[in-house]
Coordinates of C-alpha atoms and ligand atoms in Angstrom, one line a residue:
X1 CA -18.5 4.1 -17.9
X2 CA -16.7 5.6 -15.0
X3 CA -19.8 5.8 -12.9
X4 CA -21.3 2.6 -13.2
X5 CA -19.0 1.6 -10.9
X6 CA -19.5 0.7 -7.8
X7 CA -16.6 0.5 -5.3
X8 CA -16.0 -0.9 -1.9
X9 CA -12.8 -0.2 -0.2
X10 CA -12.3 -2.7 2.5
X11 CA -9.7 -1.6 5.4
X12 CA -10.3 1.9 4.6
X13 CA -9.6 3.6 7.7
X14 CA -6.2 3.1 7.7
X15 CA -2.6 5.0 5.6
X16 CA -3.8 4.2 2.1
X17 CA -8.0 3.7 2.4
X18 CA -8.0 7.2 4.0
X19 CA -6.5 9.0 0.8
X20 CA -7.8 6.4 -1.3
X21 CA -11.6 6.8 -0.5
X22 CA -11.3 10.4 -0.9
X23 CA -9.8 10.5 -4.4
X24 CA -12.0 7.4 -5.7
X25 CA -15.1 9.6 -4.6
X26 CA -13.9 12.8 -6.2
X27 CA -13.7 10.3 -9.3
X28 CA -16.6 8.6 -9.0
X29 CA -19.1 10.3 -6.9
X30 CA -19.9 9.7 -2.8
X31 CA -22.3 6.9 -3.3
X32 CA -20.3 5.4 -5.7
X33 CA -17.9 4.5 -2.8
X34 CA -18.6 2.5 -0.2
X35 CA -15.7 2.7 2.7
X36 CA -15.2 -0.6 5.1
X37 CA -13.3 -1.2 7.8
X38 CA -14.1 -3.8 10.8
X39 CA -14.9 -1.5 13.3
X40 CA -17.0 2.2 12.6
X41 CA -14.7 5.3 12.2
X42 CA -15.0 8.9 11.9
X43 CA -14.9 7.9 7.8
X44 CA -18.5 6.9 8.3
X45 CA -19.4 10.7 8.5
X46 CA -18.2 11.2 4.9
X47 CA -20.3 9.4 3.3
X48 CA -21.6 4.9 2.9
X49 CA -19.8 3.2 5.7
X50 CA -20.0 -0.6 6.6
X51 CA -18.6 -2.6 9.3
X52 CA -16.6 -5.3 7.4
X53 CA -14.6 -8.3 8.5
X54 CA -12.9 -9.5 5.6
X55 CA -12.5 -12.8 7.3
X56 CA -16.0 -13.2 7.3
X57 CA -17.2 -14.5 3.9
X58 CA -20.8 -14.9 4.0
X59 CA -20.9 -11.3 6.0
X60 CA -18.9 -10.0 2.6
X61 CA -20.9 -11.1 0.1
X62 CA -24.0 -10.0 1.8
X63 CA -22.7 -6.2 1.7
X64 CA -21.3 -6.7 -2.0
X65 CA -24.8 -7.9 -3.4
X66 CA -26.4 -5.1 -1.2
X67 CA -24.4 -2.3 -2.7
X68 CA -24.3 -4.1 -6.6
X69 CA -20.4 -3.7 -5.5
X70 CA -18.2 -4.1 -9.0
X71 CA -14.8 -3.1 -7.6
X72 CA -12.8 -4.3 -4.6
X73 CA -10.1 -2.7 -2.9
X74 CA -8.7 -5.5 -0.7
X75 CA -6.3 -2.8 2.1
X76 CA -6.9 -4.9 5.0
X77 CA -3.9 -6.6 6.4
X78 CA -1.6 -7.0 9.4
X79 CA 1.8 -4.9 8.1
X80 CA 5.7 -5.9 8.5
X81 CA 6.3 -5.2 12.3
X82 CA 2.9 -5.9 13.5
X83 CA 3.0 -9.3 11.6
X84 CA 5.9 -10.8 13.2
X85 CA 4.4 -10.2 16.6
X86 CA 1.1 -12.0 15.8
X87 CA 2.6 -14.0 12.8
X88 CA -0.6 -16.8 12.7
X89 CA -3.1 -14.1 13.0
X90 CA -1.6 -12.1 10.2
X91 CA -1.1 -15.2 8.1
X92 CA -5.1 -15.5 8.6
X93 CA -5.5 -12.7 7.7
X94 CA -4.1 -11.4 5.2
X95 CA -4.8 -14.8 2.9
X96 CA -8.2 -15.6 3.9
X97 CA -9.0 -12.1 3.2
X98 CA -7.4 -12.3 0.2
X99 CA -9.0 -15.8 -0.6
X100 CA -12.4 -14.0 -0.2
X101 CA -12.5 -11.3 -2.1
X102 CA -10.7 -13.4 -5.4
X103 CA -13.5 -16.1 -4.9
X104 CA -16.2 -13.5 -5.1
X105 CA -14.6 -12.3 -8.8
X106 CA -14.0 -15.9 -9.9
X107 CA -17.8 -16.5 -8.8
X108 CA -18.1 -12.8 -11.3
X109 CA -20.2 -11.5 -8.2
X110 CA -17.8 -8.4 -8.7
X111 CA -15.8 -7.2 -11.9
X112 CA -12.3 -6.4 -10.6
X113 CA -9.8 -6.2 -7.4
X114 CA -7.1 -4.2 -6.3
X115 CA -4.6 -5.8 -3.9
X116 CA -1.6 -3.9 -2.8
X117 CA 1.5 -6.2 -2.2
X118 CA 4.8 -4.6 -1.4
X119 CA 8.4 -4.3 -1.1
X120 CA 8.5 -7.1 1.6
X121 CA 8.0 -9.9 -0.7
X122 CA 11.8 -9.4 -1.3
X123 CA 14.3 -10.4 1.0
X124 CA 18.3 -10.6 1.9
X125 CA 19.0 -12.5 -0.9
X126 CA 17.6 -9.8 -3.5
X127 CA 19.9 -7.6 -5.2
X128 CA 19.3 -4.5 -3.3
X129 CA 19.5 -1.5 -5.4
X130 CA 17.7 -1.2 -8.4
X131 CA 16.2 -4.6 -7.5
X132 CA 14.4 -6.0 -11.1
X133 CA 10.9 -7.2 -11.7
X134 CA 11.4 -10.3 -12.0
X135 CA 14.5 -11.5 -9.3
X136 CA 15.4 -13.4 -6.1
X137 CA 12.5 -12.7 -3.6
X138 CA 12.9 -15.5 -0.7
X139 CA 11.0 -12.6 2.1
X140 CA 11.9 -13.4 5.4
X141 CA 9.2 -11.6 7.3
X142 CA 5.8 -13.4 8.3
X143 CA 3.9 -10.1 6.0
X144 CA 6.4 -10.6 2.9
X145 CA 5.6 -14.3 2.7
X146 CA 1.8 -13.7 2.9
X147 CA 2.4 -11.2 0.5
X148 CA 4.8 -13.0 -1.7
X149 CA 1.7 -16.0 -1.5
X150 CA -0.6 -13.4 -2.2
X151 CA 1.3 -12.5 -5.3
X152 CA 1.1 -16.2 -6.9
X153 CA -2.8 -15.9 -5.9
X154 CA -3.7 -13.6 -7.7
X155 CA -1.7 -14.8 -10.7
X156 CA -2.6 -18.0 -10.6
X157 CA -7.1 -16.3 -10.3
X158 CA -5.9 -14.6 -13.6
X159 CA -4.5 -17.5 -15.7
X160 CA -6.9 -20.2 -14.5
X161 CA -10.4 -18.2 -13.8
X162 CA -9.7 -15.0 -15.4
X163 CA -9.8 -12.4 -12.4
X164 CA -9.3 -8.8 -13.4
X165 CA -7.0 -8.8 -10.6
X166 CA -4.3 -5.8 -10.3
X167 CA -1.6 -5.2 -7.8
X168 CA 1.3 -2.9 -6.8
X169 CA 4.6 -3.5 -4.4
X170 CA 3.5 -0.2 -2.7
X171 CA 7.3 1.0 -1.3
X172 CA 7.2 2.8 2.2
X173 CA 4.2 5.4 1.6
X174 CA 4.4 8.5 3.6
X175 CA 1.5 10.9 3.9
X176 CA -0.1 13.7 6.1
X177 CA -3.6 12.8 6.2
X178 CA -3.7 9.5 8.2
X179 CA -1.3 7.5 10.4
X180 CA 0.4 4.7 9.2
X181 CA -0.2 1.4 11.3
X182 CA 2.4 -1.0 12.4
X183 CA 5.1 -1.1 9.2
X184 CA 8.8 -0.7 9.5
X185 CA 9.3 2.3 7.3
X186 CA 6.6 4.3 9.2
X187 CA 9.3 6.5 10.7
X188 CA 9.7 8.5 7.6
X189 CA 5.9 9.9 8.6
X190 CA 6.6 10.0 12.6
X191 CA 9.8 11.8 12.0
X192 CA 7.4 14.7 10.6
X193 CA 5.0 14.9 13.6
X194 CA 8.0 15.0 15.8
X195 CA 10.2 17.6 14.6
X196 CA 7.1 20.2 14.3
X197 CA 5.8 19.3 17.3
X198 CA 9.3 18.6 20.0
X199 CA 12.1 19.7 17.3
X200 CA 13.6 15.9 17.7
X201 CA 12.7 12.4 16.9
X202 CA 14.7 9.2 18.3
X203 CA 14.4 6.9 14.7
X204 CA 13.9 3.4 15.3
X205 CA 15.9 2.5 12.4
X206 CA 20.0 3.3 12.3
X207 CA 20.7 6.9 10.1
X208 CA 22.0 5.1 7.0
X209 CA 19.0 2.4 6.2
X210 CA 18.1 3.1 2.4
X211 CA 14.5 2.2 1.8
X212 CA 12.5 3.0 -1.4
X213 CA 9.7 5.4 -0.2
X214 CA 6.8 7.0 -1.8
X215 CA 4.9 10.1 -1.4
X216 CA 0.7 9.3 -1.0
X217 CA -0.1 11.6 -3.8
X218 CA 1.8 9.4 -6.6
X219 CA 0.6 6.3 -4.7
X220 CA -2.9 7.2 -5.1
X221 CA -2.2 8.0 -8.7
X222 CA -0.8 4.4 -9.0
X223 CA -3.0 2.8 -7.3
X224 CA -6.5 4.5 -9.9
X225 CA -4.0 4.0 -12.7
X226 CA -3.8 1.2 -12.7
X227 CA -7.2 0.2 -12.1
X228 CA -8.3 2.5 -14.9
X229 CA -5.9 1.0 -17.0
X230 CA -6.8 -1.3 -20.4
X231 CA -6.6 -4.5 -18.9
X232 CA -4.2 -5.8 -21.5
X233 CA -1.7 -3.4 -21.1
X234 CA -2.0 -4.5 -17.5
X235 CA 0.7 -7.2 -18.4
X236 CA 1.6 -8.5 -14.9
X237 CA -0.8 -10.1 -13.0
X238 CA 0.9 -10.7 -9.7
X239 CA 2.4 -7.3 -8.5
X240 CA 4.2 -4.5 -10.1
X241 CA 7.3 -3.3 -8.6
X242 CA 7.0 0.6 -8.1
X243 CA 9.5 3.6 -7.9
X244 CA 9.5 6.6 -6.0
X245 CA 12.7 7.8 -4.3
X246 CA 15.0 6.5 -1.9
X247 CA 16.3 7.8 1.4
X248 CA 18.0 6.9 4.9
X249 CA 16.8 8.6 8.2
X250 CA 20.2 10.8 8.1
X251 CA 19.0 12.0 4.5
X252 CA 15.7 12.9 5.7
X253 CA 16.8 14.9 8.9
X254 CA 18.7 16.5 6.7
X255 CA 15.9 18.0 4.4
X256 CA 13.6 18.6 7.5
X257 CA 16.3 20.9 8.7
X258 CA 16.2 23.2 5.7
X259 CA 12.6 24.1 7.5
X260 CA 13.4 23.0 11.4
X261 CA 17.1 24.0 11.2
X262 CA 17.7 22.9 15.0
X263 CA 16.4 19.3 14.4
X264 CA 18.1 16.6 16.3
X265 CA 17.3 13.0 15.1
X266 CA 19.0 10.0 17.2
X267 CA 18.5 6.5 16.6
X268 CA 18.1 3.0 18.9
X269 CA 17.6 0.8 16.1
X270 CA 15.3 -1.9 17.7
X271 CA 13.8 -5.1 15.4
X272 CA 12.4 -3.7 12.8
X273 CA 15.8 -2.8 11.7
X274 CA 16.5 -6.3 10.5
X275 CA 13.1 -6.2 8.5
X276 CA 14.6 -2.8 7.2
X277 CA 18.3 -4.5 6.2
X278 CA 16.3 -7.6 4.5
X279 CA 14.5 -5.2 2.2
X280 CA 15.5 -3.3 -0.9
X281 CA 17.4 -0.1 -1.1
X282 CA 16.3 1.0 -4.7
X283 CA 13.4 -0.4 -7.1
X284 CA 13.3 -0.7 -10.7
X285 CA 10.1 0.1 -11.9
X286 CA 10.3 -0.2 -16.1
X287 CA 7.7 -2.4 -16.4
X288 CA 5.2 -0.6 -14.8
X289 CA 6.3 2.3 -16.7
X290 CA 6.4 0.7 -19.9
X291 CA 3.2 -1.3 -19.6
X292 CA 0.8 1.5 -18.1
X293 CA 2.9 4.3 -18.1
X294 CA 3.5 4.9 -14.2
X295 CA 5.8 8.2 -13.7
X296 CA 6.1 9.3 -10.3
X297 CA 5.9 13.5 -9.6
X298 CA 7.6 13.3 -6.3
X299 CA 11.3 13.4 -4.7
X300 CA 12.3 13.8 -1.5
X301 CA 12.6 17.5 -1.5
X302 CA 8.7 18.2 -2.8
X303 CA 7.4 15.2 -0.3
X304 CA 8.9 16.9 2.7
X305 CA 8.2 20.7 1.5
X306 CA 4.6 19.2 1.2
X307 CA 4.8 17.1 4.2
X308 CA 5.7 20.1 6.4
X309 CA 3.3 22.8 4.4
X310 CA 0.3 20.8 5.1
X311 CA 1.6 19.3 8.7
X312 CA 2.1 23.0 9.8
X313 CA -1.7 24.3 9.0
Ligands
LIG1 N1 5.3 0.1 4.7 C1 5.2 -1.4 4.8 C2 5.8 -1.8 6.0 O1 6.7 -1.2 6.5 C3 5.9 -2.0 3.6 O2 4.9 -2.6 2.8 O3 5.4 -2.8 6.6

């Protein structure tokens, strides 16, 4: 079954579509895979490449019904900090792209879609720690309310047309492999590159803002899980809150240094700090570990020992 699929990753040049095209092929095979971003990329050495706008509908379907796609992974998208600067554009995008890729499993042109939301989609009025499934949301960021909209979407495709649509609220994902692109918890990869390379890192977030974070490798694993899934143990059709660990920048520092012991972190919080303080602290992730049985294998202590092993070589 596994390789009748046939997969297009759209926005796959970027923090997630980098890992996730890798894995996805070692799954299902090169060709089984096609990568897409909007402009070409070193990816398109690796194996099928296409240049995709996700805006573009009619450019879309034409690759879809070229490469008898079956599975979308929607990763394009303006992210928290990026958003607010360009807040229209982002809107745009990150709902018409939606928009597209839902209409072309409604139409059952394809079989199934991924769609990653995030912790964004809650806000200053969510209990912070441990925040619940089902709570408060009220996002306050341009990116959290398209992804909060985003969210009803794709339940609403579900109930009304039947879309096999699946979706995580991805925490801050930190990885080795690629950059991260415009978020506010992308210090917690900088802060790597930093220390190995001047021994210091000015944060742009203050020492003692908790954010749930997530190592790529249990990510990834979420992210195929829950594709692969039974689709009715997949119980939740707008987004599944999702657990790794939780840490400030002072916490961080402070694990770097059992490798760098001279680090020096300082911080000018700038305004991504009040995306930070809007956001959760902890997430509660028992229904995504109760419905499809999501366990994550990182902490903080293995991400960083992995982070710095694989930085380092
Ligand atoms: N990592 C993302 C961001 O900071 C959250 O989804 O925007």
């Amino acid at each position: 079954m596994q390789t009748a699929e046939k997969i297009l990753v759209i926005g796959s040049s970027g923090q997630i579509g980098t890992e996730l095209v890798q894995n996805l092929r070692d799954i299902y095979g090169i060709d089984a895979v096609i990568a897409s971003d909007v402009k070409v990329t070193e990816q398109a050495k690796e194996g099928p490449f296409e240049v995709i706008d996700v805006m573009d509908a009619q450019g879309l379907l034409t690759i879809v019904k070229r490469h008898k796609i079956t599975q979308v992974y929607l990763l394009a998208a303006l992210l928290s900090a990026t958003a607010e600067k360009m807040p229209k554009f982002a809107w745009d995008l990150n709902m018409q792209g939606l928009f597209n890729v839902l209409d072309l499993a409604k139409e059952k042109i394809i079989r199934q879609v991924y769609w990653p939301s995030s912790i964004a989609v809650f806000g200053p009025n969510t209990p912070k720690v441990n925040t619940p499934q089902f709570t408060v949301m009220e996002p306050s960021t341009v990116y959290g309310i398209s992804k909060q909209a985003g969210e009803r979407w794709c339940e609403y495709y579900f109930k009304k047309f039947g879309v096999d649509v699946r979706s995580l609220r991805y925490p801050g994902l930190i990885g080795w492999k690629s950059a991260p692109g415009g978020g506010t918890t992308d210090y917690a990869v900088h802060i790597f590159h930093e220390a190995l390379k001047s021994g210091s890192y000015e944060c742009f977030l203050s020492g003692n803002t908790v954010l749930p974070m997530m190592y790529m490798p249990d990510a990834i694993k979420a992210t195929i899980g829950i594709m692969q899934a039974d689709a009715e143990k997949v119980k939740i059709r707008s987004s599944y809150n999702l657990s790794g660990f939780s840490f400030s920048p002072e916490d961080i520092a402070g694990e770097i240094r059992k490798y760098i012991p001279g680090f020096k972190i300082s911080y000018a919080p700038d305004s991504r700090q009040q995306i930070a303080d809007s956001w959760p602290q902890s997430i509660d992730s028992q229904e995504a570990q109760k419905d499809w049985g999501w366990q994550p294998e990182f902490d903080l202590a293995g991400m960083t020992a992995d982070m710095i092993k694989n930085l380092k070589k």
